[in-house]
PDB file of C-alpha atoms in Angstrom:
ATOM      1  CA  MET A  14       0.255  -0.040   0.048  1.00 42.00           C
ATOM      2  CA  ASP A  15       0.977   3.644  -0.906  1.00 53.00           C
ATOM      3  CA  LEU A  16       1.057   5.844   1.839  1.00 61.00           C
ATOM      4  CA  SER A  17       2.235   9.187   0.472  1.00 71.00           C
ATOM      5  CA  ASP A  18      -0.537  10.312  -1.595  1.00 76.00           C
ATOM      6  CA  THR A  19      -2.643  10.180   1.642  1.00 75.00           C
ATOM      7  CA  LEU A  20      -0.362  11.986   3.412  1.00 80.00           C
ATOM      8  CA  LYS A  21       0.537  14.247   0.866  1.00 86.00           C
ATOM      9  CA  LYS A  22      -3.637  15.548   0.380  1.00 85.00           C
ATOM     10  CA  LEU A  23      -3.960  15.885   4.397  1.00 84.00           C
ATOM     11  CA  LYS A  24      -0.335  18.030   4.775  1.00 87.00           C
ATOM     12  CA  ASN A  25      -1.707  20.548   2.260  1.00 90.00           C
ATOM     13  CA  ASN A  26      -5.804  20.394   3.100  1.00 89.00           C
ATOM     14  CA  GLU A  27      -6.703  19.005   0.411  1.00 88.00           C
ATOM     15  CA  ILE A  28      -8.242  16.483   2.458  1.00 86.00           C
ATOM     16  CA  THR A  29      -9.281  16.796   6.625  1.00 89.00           C
ATOM     17  CA  LEU A  30      -7.944  14.140   9.365  1.00 86.00           C
ATOM     18  CA  GLU A  31     -11.470  11.804   8.416  1.00 83.00           C
ATOM     19  CA  GLU A  32     -10.957  12.074   4.651  1.00 82.00           C
ATOM     20  CA  ALA A  33      -7.333  10.395   5.673  1.00 79.00           C
ATOM     21  CA  GLU A  34      -7.901   8.260   7.792  1.00 74.00           C
ATOM     22  CA  LYS A  35     -11.378   6.350   6.626  1.00 70.00           C
ATOM     23  CA  GLN A  36      -8.903   6.392   3.220  1.00 67.00           C
ATOM     24  CA  LEU A  37      -6.535   4.225   5.552  1.00 67.00           C
ATOM     25  CA  ARG A  38      -8.972   1.682   6.696  1.00 62.00           C
ATOM     26  CA  ILE A  39      -9.528   1.011   3.402  1.00 57.00           C
ATOM     27  CA  THR A  40      -7.003  -0.203   2.166  1.00 58.00           C
ATOM     28  CA  ASN A  41      -4.428  -0.617   4.701  1.00 65.00           C
ATOM     29  CA  PHE A  42      -3.408  -4.195   3.375  1.00 65.00           C
ATOM     30  CA  GLU A  43      -0.181  -6.170   3.915  1.00 64.00           C
ATOM     31  CA  THR A  44       1.101  -8.103   0.785  1.00 62.00           C
ATOM     32  CA  LEU A  45       3.234 -11.737   1.331  1.00 63.00           C
ATOM     33  CA  SER A  46       4.948 -12.844  -2.116  1.00 62.00           C
ATOM     34  CA  ASP A  47       2.732 -13.750  -3.982  1.00 69.00           C
ATOM     35  CA  ILE A  48       0.353 -15.668  -1.561  1.00 64.00           C
ATOM     36  CA  ALA A  49      -1.900 -13.817   0.954  1.00 63.00           C
ATOM     37  CA  LYS A  50      -2.934 -10.113   1.188  1.00 70.00           C
ATOM     38  CA  VAL A  51      -2.970  -9.788   5.144  1.00 64.00           C
ATOM     39  CA  ASP A  52      -5.929  -7.148   6.268  1.00 69.00           C
ATOM     40  CA  THR A  53      -4.102  -6.114   8.785  1.00 63.00           C
ATOM     41  CA  HIS A  54      -6.205  -2.921   9.433  1.00 61.00           C
ATOM     42  CA  ARG A  55      -9.717  -5.528   9.931  1.00 66.00           C
ATOM     43  CA  ALA A  56     -10.398  -4.750  13.929  1.00 68.00           C
ATOM     44  CA  LYS A  57      -9.685  -1.698  13.500  1.00 69.00           C
ATOM     45  CA  ARG A  58     -12.485  -1.292  10.741  1.00 70.00           C
ATOM     46  CA  THR A  59     -15.229  -2.879  11.276  1.00 71.00           C
ATOM     47  CA  GLY A  60     -14.498  -4.857  14.939  1.00 77.00           C
ATOM     48  CA  ILE A  61     -13.756  -7.375  14.443  1.00 82.00           C
ATOM     49  CA  PRO A  62     -10.257  -8.808  13.791  1.00 83.00           C
ATOM     50  CA  GLU A  63      -9.304 -10.818  10.657  1.00 82.00           C
ATOM     51  CA  ALA A  64      -8.437 -14.230  11.223  1.00 86.00           C
ATOM     52  CA  ILE A  65      -6.123 -17.104   9.394  1.00 88.00           C
ATOM     53  CA  ILE A  66      -9.192 -19.647   8.539  1.00 89.00           C
ATOM     54  CA  ALA A  67      -5.513 -22.869   8.135  1.00 90.00           C
ATOM     55  CA  ASP A  68      -7.632 -25.539   6.324  1.00 88.00           C
ATOM     56  CA  CYS A  69      -6.146 -25.863   1.741  1.00 86.00           C
ATOM     57  CA  LYS A  70      -2.756 -23.620   3.327  1.00 88.00           C
ATOM     58  CA  THR A  71       0.981 -25.701   4.201  1.00 90.00           C
ATOM     59  CA  CYS A  72       2.331 -25.042   7.720  1.00 91.00           C
ATOM     60  CA  ASP A  73       4.619 -22.696   6.071  1.00 90.00           C
ATOM     61  CA  GLU A  74       2.389 -20.076   4.594  1.00 90.00           C
ATOM     62  CA  VAL A  75       0.250 -20.226   8.179  1.00 91.00           C
ATOM     63  CA  VAL A  76       3.125 -19.492   9.945  1.00 91.00           C
ATOM     64  CA  SER A  77       4.550 -16.756   7.329  1.00 90.00           C
ATOM     65  CA  ILE A  78       0.905 -15.110   7.065  1.00 86.00           C
ATOM     66  CA  ALA A  79       0.723 -14.932  10.798  1.00 89.00           C
ATOM     67  CA  GLN A  80       4.218 -13.053  11.733  1.00 88.00           C
ATOM     68  CA  VAL A  81       2.648 -10.615   9.894  1.00 84.00           C
ATOM     69  CA  HIS A  82      -0.401  -9.993  12.243  1.00 82.00           C
ATOM     70  CA  LEU A  83       1.788 -10.171  15.464  1.00 86.00           C
ATOM     71  CA  LYS A  84       4.280  -7.301  13.863  1.00 82.00           C
ATOM     72  CA  ASN A  85       1.015  -5.134  12.427  1.00 77.00           C
ATOM     73  CA  GLU A  86      -1.498  -6.040  15.570  1.00 80.00           C
ATOM     74  CA  GLY A  87       0.265  -7.574  18.104  1.00 84.00           C
ATOM     75  CA  ARG A  88      -1.610 -10.305  18.071  1.00 88.00           C
ATOM     76  CA  VAL A  89      -3.273 -12.977  15.675  1.00 90.00           C
ATOM     77  CA  ILE A  90      -5.846 -16.217  15.812  1.00 92.00           C
ATOM     78  CA  VAL A  91      -6.042 -18.970  13.482  1.00 94.00           C
ATOM     79  CA  THR A  92      -8.811 -21.315  12.633  1.00 92.00           C
ATOM     80  CA  ARG A  93      -9.268 -24.873  11.506  1.00 91.00           C
ATOM     81  CA  ALA A  94      -5.469 -25.799  12.120  1.00 90.00           C
ATOM     82  CA  SER A  95      -4.793 -29.011  12.524  1.00 89.00           C
ATOM     83  CA  ASP A  96      -2.327 -30.561  14.608  1.00 89.00           C
ATOM     84  CA  GLU A  97       0.797 -30.136  12.526  1.00 92.00           C
ATOM     85  CA  LYS A  98      -0.614 -26.101  11.884  1.00 92.00           C
ATOM     86  CA  TYR A  99      -1.364 -26.233  15.796  1.00 89.00           C
ATOM     87  CA  LEU A 100       2.040 -27.757  16.484  1.00 91.00           C
ATOM     88  CA  ALA A 101       4.300 -25.189  14.511  1.00 93.00           C
ATOM     89  CA  LEU A 102       2.585 -21.776  15.338  1.00 92.00           C
ATOM     90  CA  GLU A 103       2.675 -23.156  18.741  1.00 91.00           C
ATOM     91  CA  SER A 104       6.204 -22.934  18.396  1.00 92.00           C
ATOM     92  CA  LEU A 105       6.477 -19.071  16.739  1.00 92.00           C
ATOM     93  CA  ALA A 106       4.367 -18.059  19.727  1.00 91.00           C
ATOM     94  CA  LYS A 107       6.893 -20.014  22.577  1.00 91.00           C
ATOM     95  CA  GLU A 108      10.232 -18.494  20.133  1.00 91.00           C
ATOM     96  CA  MET A 109       8.381 -15.323  20.452  1.00 90.00           C
ATOM     97  CA  LYS A 110       7.697 -15.806  23.640  1.00 90.00           C
ATOM     98  CA  LEU A 111       4.009 -14.080  23.470  1.00 91.00           C
ATOM     99  CA  LEU A 112       0.422 -15.971  25.425  1.00 90.00           C
ATOM    100  CA  ILE A 113      -1.084 -18.693  23.813  1.00 88.00           C
ATOM    101  CA  ARG A 114      -5.017 -18.794  23.793  1.00 88.00           C
ATOM    102  CA  SER A 115      -6.026 -22.411  22.762  1.00 83.00           C
ATOM    103  CA  SER A 116      -9.141 -24.685  21.964  1.00 85.00           C
ATOM    104  CA  ARG A 117      -7.417 -27.975  20.416  1.00 85.00           C
ATOM    105  CA  ARG A 118     -11.116 -29.141  20.143  1.00 87.00           C
ATOM    106  CA  ALA A 119     -11.540 -26.329  18.091  1.00 88.00           C
ATOM    107  CA  GLY A 120      -8.387 -26.027  16.082  1.00 89.00           C
ATOM    108  CA  VAL A 121      -7.937 -22.510  17.769  1.00 92.00           C
ATOM    109  CA  ILE A 122      -5.246 -20.640  18.585  1.00 92.00           C
ATOM    110  CA  SER A 123      -4.971 -16.921  19.371  1.00 92.00           C
ATOM    111  CA  ILE A 124      -1.092 -15.725  19.736  1.00 93.00           C
ATOM    112  CA  GLY A 125      -0.046 -12.365  21.168  1.00 91.00           C
ATOM    113  CA  GLU A 126      -2.041 -10.080  23.631  1.00 85.00           C
ATOM    114  CA  PRO A 127      -5.801  -9.967  24.590  1.00 84.00           C
ATOM    115  CA  VAL A 128      -7.842  -7.305  23.798  1.00 87.00           C
ATOM    116  CA  ASP A 129      -9.508  -5.443  27.285  1.00 90.00           C
ATOM    117  CA  LYS A 130     -12.904  -6.350  27.884  1.00 95.00           C
ATOM    118  CA  THR A 131     -15.622  -4.172  26.469  1.00 94.00           C
ATOM    119  CA  GLY A 132     -18.218  -5.327  29.282  1.00 95.00           C
ATOM    120  CA  GLY A 133     -20.250  -7.074  26.077  1.00 97.00           C
ATOM    121  CA  ARG A 134     -21.762 -10.447  28.078  1.00 98.00           C
ATOM    122  CA  VAL A 135     -22.369 -13.320  25.972  1.00 98.00           C
ATOM    123  CA  GLY A 136     -23.702 -16.787  25.946  1.00 98.00           C
ATOM    124  CA  ILE A 137     -22.569 -19.826  24.222  1.00 98.00           C
ATOM    125  CA  VAL A 138     -25.040 -23.731  24.021  1.00 98.00           C
ATOM    126  CA  SER A 139     -23.893 -26.527  22.216  1.00 97.00           C
ATOM    127  CA  ALA A 140     -26.808 -29.161  21.853  1.00 96.00           C
ATOM    128  CA  GLY A 141     -24.582 -32.097  22.434  1.00 94.00           C
ATOM    129  CA  THR A 142     -20.836 -32.917  23.126  1.00 95.00           C
ATOM    130  CA  ALA A 143     -20.338 -33.741  19.646  1.00 95.00           C
ATOM    131  CA  ASP A 144     -21.112 -29.577  18.630  1.00 96.00           C
ATOM    132  CA  ILE A 145     -18.986 -28.659  20.959  1.00 96.00           C
ATOM    133  CA  PRO A 146     -16.161 -27.730  18.790  1.00 95.00           C
ATOM    134  CA  VAL A 147     -18.178 -25.762  16.489  1.00 96.00           C
ATOM    135  CA  ALA A 148     -19.341 -24.117  19.937  1.00 97.00           C
ATOM    136  CA  GLU A 149     -15.182 -23.324  21.237  1.00 96.00           C
ATOM    137  CA  GLU A 150     -14.273 -21.872  18.472  1.00 96.00           C
ATOM    138  CA  ALA A 151     -17.357 -18.734  18.844  1.00 97.00           C
ATOM    139  CA  ARG A 152     -16.823 -18.633  22.004  1.00 96.00           C
ATOM    140  CA  ILE A 153     -12.964 -18.390  21.934  1.00 94.00           C
ATOM    141  CA  ILE A 154     -13.631 -15.695  18.715  1.00 94.00           C
ATOM    142  CA  ALA A 155     -16.842 -13.973  20.944  1.00 96.00           C
ATOM    143  CA  GLU A 156     -13.230 -14.279  24.195  1.00 95.00           C
ATOM    144  CA  GLU A 157     -11.404 -12.099  21.737  1.00 93.00           C
ATOM    145  CA  MET A 158     -14.018  -9.307  20.234  1.00 94.00           C
ATOM    146  CA  GLY A 159     -13.686  -8.569  23.581  1.00 94.00           C
ATOM    147  CA  CYS A 160     -17.202 -10.245  25.530  1.00 97.00           C
ATOM    148  CA  SER A 161     -17.388 -12.151  28.864  1.00 97.00           C
ATOM    149  CA  VAL A 162     -18.487 -15.297  27.327  1.00 97.00           C
ATOM    150  CA  THR A 163     -20.890 -18.504  29.691  1.00 96.00           C
ATOM    151  CA  ALA A 164     -21.162 -21.471  28.556  1.00 96.00           C
ATOM    152  CA  ILE A 165     -23.325 -24.455  28.513  1.00 96.00           C
ATOM    153  CA  TYR A 166     -22.655 -27.539  26.505  1.00 96.00           C
ATOM    154  CA  ASP A 167     -25.060 -30.506  26.209  1.00 96.00           C
ATOM    155  CA  VAL A 168     -28.318 -29.586  27.147  1.00 96.00           C
ATOM    156  CA  GLY A 169     -29.933 -30.091  23.813  1.00 94.00           C
ATOM    157  CA  VAL A 170     -33.525 -31.356  22.811  1.00 93.00           C
ATOM    158  CA  ALA A 171     -33.295 -35.241  24.044  1.00 91.00           C
ATOM    159  CA  GLY A 172     -32.901 -34.295  27.861  1.00 94.00           C
ATOM    160  CA  ILE A 173     -34.869 -30.623  27.449  1.00 93.00           C
ATOM    161  CA  HIS A 174     -34.928 -30.845  31.421  1.00 94.00           C
ATOM    162  CA  ARG A 175     -31.095 -30.459  31.244  1.00 94.00           C
ATOM    163  CA  LEU A 176     -31.741 -26.592  29.635  1.00 95.00           C
ATOM    164  CA  PHE A 177     -33.798 -25.108  31.929  1.00 94.00           C
ATOM    165  CA  PRO A 178     -31.464 -25.233  34.943  1.00 93.00           C
ATOM    166  CA  GLU A 179     -28.433 -23.582  32.782  1.00 93.00           C
ATOM    167  CA  LEU A 180     -30.494 -21.420  30.401  1.00 93.00           C
ATOM    168  CA  THR A 181     -31.827 -19.178  34.618  1.00 93.00           C
ATOM    169  CA  ARG A 182     -28.025 -19.400  34.703  1.00 91.00           C
ATOM    170  CA  LEU A 183     -27.195 -17.605  31.328  1.00 92.00           C
ATOM    171  CA  ILE A 184     -29.886 -15.486  31.748  1.00 92.00           C
ATOM    172  CA  VAL A 185     -29.090 -14.502  35.114  1.00 93.00           C
ATOM    173  CA  THR A 186     -26.199 -13.475  34.307  1.00 93.00           C
ATOM    174  CA  GLY A 187     -27.121 -10.925  31.625  1.00 95.00           C
ATOM    175  CA  VAL A 188     -25.948 -11.896  28.279  1.00 97.00           C
ATOM    176  CA  ASP A 189     -26.898  -9.542  25.846  1.00 98.00           C
ATOM    177  CA  ALA A 190     -26.792 -12.373  22.672  1.00 98.00           C
ATOM    178  CA  ILE A 191     -26.680 -16.037  22.679  1.00 98.00           C
ATOM    179  CA  VAL A 192     -25.279 -18.459  20.313  1.00 98.00           C
ATOM    180  CA  VAL A 193     -26.367 -21.951  20.614  1.00 98.00           C
ATOM    181  CA  ALA A 194     -25.372 -24.702  18.409  1.00 98.00           C
ATOM    182  CA  ALA A 195     -27.335 -28.126  16.727  1.00 97.00           C
ATOM    183  CA  GLY A 196     -26.685 -30.650  15.593  1.00 95.00           C
ATOM    184  CA  ARG A 197     -28.883 -33.205  14.360  1.00 93.00           C
ATOM    185  CA  GLU A 198     -32.662 -31.780  13.481  1.00 93.00           C
ATOM    186  CA  GLY A 199     -31.380 -28.341  14.621  1.00 95.00           C
ATOM    187  CA  THR A 200     -34.264 -28.210  17.315  1.00 96.00           C
ATOM    188  CA  LEU A 201     -32.423 -25.958  20.656  1.00 97.00           C
ATOM    189  CA  PRO A 202     -31.844 -22.403  19.318  1.00 97.00           C
ATOM    190  CA  ALA A 203     -35.448 -22.762  18.699  1.00 97.00           C
ATOM    191  CA  ILE A 204     -36.872 -23.859  21.596  1.00 96.00           C
ATOM    192  CA  VAL A 205     -33.551 -21.032  23.110  1.00 97.00           C
ATOM    193  CA  SER A 206     -35.008 -18.047  21.343  1.00 96.00           C
ATOM    194  CA  GLY A 207     -38.338 -18.504  22.155  1.00 95.00           C
ATOM    195  CA  LEU A 208     -37.034 -18.226  26.600  1.00 95.00           C
ATOM    196  CA  VAL A 209     -34.888 -15.250  26.019  1.00 95.00           C
ATOM    197  CA  ASP A 210     -35.758 -11.339  25.412  1.00 95.00           C
ATOM    198  CA  VAL A 211     -32.043 -11.359  23.058  1.00 96.00           C
ATOM    199  CA  PRO A 212     -30.707 -12.387  20.316  1.00 97.00           C
ATOM    200  CA  VAL A 213     -29.883 -15.773  19.591  1.00 98.00           C
ATOM    201  CA  ILE A 214     -27.521 -17.047  16.532  1.00 98.00           C
ATOM    202  CA  GLY A 215     -28.791 -20.922  15.385  1.00 98.00           C
ATOM    203  CA  VAL A 216     -24.935 -22.537  14.677  1.00 98.00           C
ATOM    204  CA  PRO A 217     -26.528 -25.995  13.099  1.00 98.00           C
ATOM    205  CA  VAL A 218     -23.963 -28.022  12.835  1.00 97.00           C
ATOM    206  CA  SER A 219     -22.775 -31.102  10.768  1.00 96.00           C
ATOM    207  CA  THR A 220     -22.889 -33.936  13.282  1.00 89.00           C
ATOM    208  CA  GLY A 221     -25.925 -36.662  11.854  1.00 84.00           C
ATOM    209  CA  TYR A 222     -25.718 -38.749   9.071  1.00 89.00           C
ATOM    210  CA  GLY A 223     -28.622 -40.148   6.533  1.00 92.00           C
ATOM    211  CA  ALA A 224     -30.902 -37.979   4.472  1.00 90.00           C
ATOM    212  CA  GLY A 225     -30.794 -33.939   5.794  1.00 91.00           C
ATOM    213  CA  GLY A 226     -27.043 -35.289   7.184  1.00 91.00           C
ATOM    214  CA  GLU A 227     -23.981 -33.099   7.326  1.00 93.00           C
ATOM    215  CA  GLY A 228     -25.571 -29.900   8.801  1.00 95.00           C
ATOM    216  CA  LYS A 229     -28.221 -30.202   6.347  1.00 96.00           C
ATOM    217  CA  ALA A 230     -31.266 -31.378   8.217  1.00 96.00           C
ATOM    218  CA  ALA A 231     -30.575 -28.820  11.247  1.00 96.00           C
ATOM    219  CA  LEU A 232     -29.952 -25.700   8.920  1.00 97.00           C
ATOM    220  CA  LEU A 233     -33.114 -25.602   7.678  1.00 96.00           C
ATOM    221  CA  SER A 234     -34.945 -26.745  10.722  1.00 96.00           C
ATOM    222  CA  MET A 235     -32.892 -23.482  12.099  1.00 97.00           C
ATOM    223  CA  LEU A 236     -34.651 -21.323   8.461  1.00 97.00           C
ATOM    224  CA  GLN A 237     -37.565 -22.693   9.493  1.00 96.00           C
ATOM    225  CA  SER A 238     -37.901 -21.956  12.426  1.00 94.00           C
ATOM    226  CA  CYS A 239     -41.490 -20.005  14.383  1.00 93.00           C
ATOM    227  CA  SER A 240     -39.132 -17.711  16.650  1.00 94.00           C
ATOM    228  CA  VAL A 241     -37.551 -15.481  16.006  1.00 95.00           C
ATOM    229  CA  LEU A 242     -34.110 -16.194  14.963  1.00 95.00           C
ATOM    230  CA  THR A 243     -30.450 -15.668  13.380  1.00 97.00           C
ATOM    231  CA  VAL A 244     -28.597 -18.170  11.131  1.00 98.00           C
ATOM    232  CA  VAL A 245     -25.602 -18.564   9.476  1.00 98.00           C
ATOM    233  CA  ASN A 246     -23.921 -20.735   7.367  1.00 98.00           C
ATOM    234  CA  ILE A 247     -22.577 -24.765   8.484  1.00 98.00           C
ATOM    235  CA  ASP A 248     -20.516 -25.127  11.327  1.00 97.00           C
ATOM    236  CA  ALA A 249     -19.869 -21.296  11.152  1.00 96.00           C
ATOM    237  CA  GLY A 250     -18.879 -20.715  14.957  1.00 96.00           C
ATOM    238  CA  PHE A 251     -16.573 -17.988  14.032  1.00 95.00           C
ATOM    239  CA  VAL A 252     -19.380 -16.256  12.552  1.00 96.00           C
ATOM    240  CA  ALA A 253     -21.521 -17.081  15.069  1.00 98.00           C
ATOM    241  CA  GLY A 254     -19.339 -16.090  17.477  1.00 97.00           C
ATOM    242  CA  ALA A 255     -17.803 -12.452  15.889  1.00 96.00           C
ATOM    243  CA  PHE A 256     -21.918 -11.622  14.889  1.00 97.00           C
ATOM    244  CA  ALA A 257     -22.992 -11.765  18.108  1.00 98.00           C
ATOM    245  CA  ALA A 258     -20.181 -10.199  19.586  1.00 97.00           C
ATOM    246  CA  ARG A 259     -20.921  -7.792  17.508  1.00 96.00           C
ATOM    247  CA  ILE A 260     -24.792  -7.321  19.248  1.00 97.00           C
ATOM    248  CA  ALA A 261     -23.091  -7.263  22.445  1.00 97.00           C
ATOM    249  CA  ASN A 262     -20.180  -4.761  22.670  1.00 96.00           C
ATOM    250  CA  LEU A 263     -22.965  -2.333  20.933  1.00 95.00           C
ATOM    251  CA  ALA A 264     -25.625  -3.283  24.258  1.00 96.00           C
ATOM    252  CA  ALA A 265     -22.623  -2.693  26.107  1.00 95.00           C
ATOM    253  CA  LYS A 266     -21.784   0.975  25.038  1.00 92.00           C
ATOM    254  CA  ASN A 267     -24.827   2.347  25.150  1.00 92.00           C
ATOM    255  CA  ARG A 268     -24.813   1.039  29.141  1.00 91.00           C
ATOM    256  CA  ASN A 269     -21.817   2.803  29.383  1.00 87.00           C
ATOM    257  CA  LYS A 270     -23.760   6.209  28.045  1.00 86.00           C
ATOM    258  CA  ILE A 271     -26.171   5.644  30.171  1.00 85.00           C
ATOM    259  CA  GLU A 272     -24.031   4.996  33.054  1.00 80.00           C
ATOM    260  CA  LYS A 273     -22.231   8.119  31.910  1.00 81.00           C
ATOM    261  CA  SER A 274     -25.199   9.922  31.379  1.00 79.00           C
ATOM    262  CA  ALA A 275     -27.311   8.802  34.768  1.00 69.00           C
TER     263      ALA A 275
END
């Protein structure tokens, strides 16, 4: 990226400071050889951190892209990391003496200092134990966006009595949004949405088999919900966690404004 034109225009009073900031937000990236254009300004521009999806990349490529993020931002998130890539990133973090936060089960690793807490509060729910990896991806992303997260796992409709005491805990905690990960027939998000007064994000999970397997029945069930429900794609834990965190962070910002004006 060539910053000189924008800076010259700012110096010559051809554009305002606000216009210069807007241009820099839109164009700020770093080219890495011929494999990637690393978006080093995404978190500042959108409020959602850039993440490296490790699928379809070599181990060296993942590490190289991670190094660019660490150089520019001091932190990086990698999702869908295989054991080999996980170990390589772990070695990188130790070599650079940086903090590691991770979930091996979800294949997510975060390196670098965590962001400050925003005051946003997110609830994460999994229907079954098999849905935990996707729920964990959502949890980590929400935490990486500054939210406090309360997670409750294995409370699906096959034993619905397990849900109610745990859901009460979420309500008492005062969460601003809830992510519900469910495979098979994907019923749980609609039930949760019918019981709470905060936004619910349903994540279909690719568990299940036969007709409607691999998350397809869960996706269609959530899309046909009678309850008001936002639905993301199959196994899209990152998207669900980020969307919930955006809601929670906006709610926290409004709470802070009310407290200051009181």
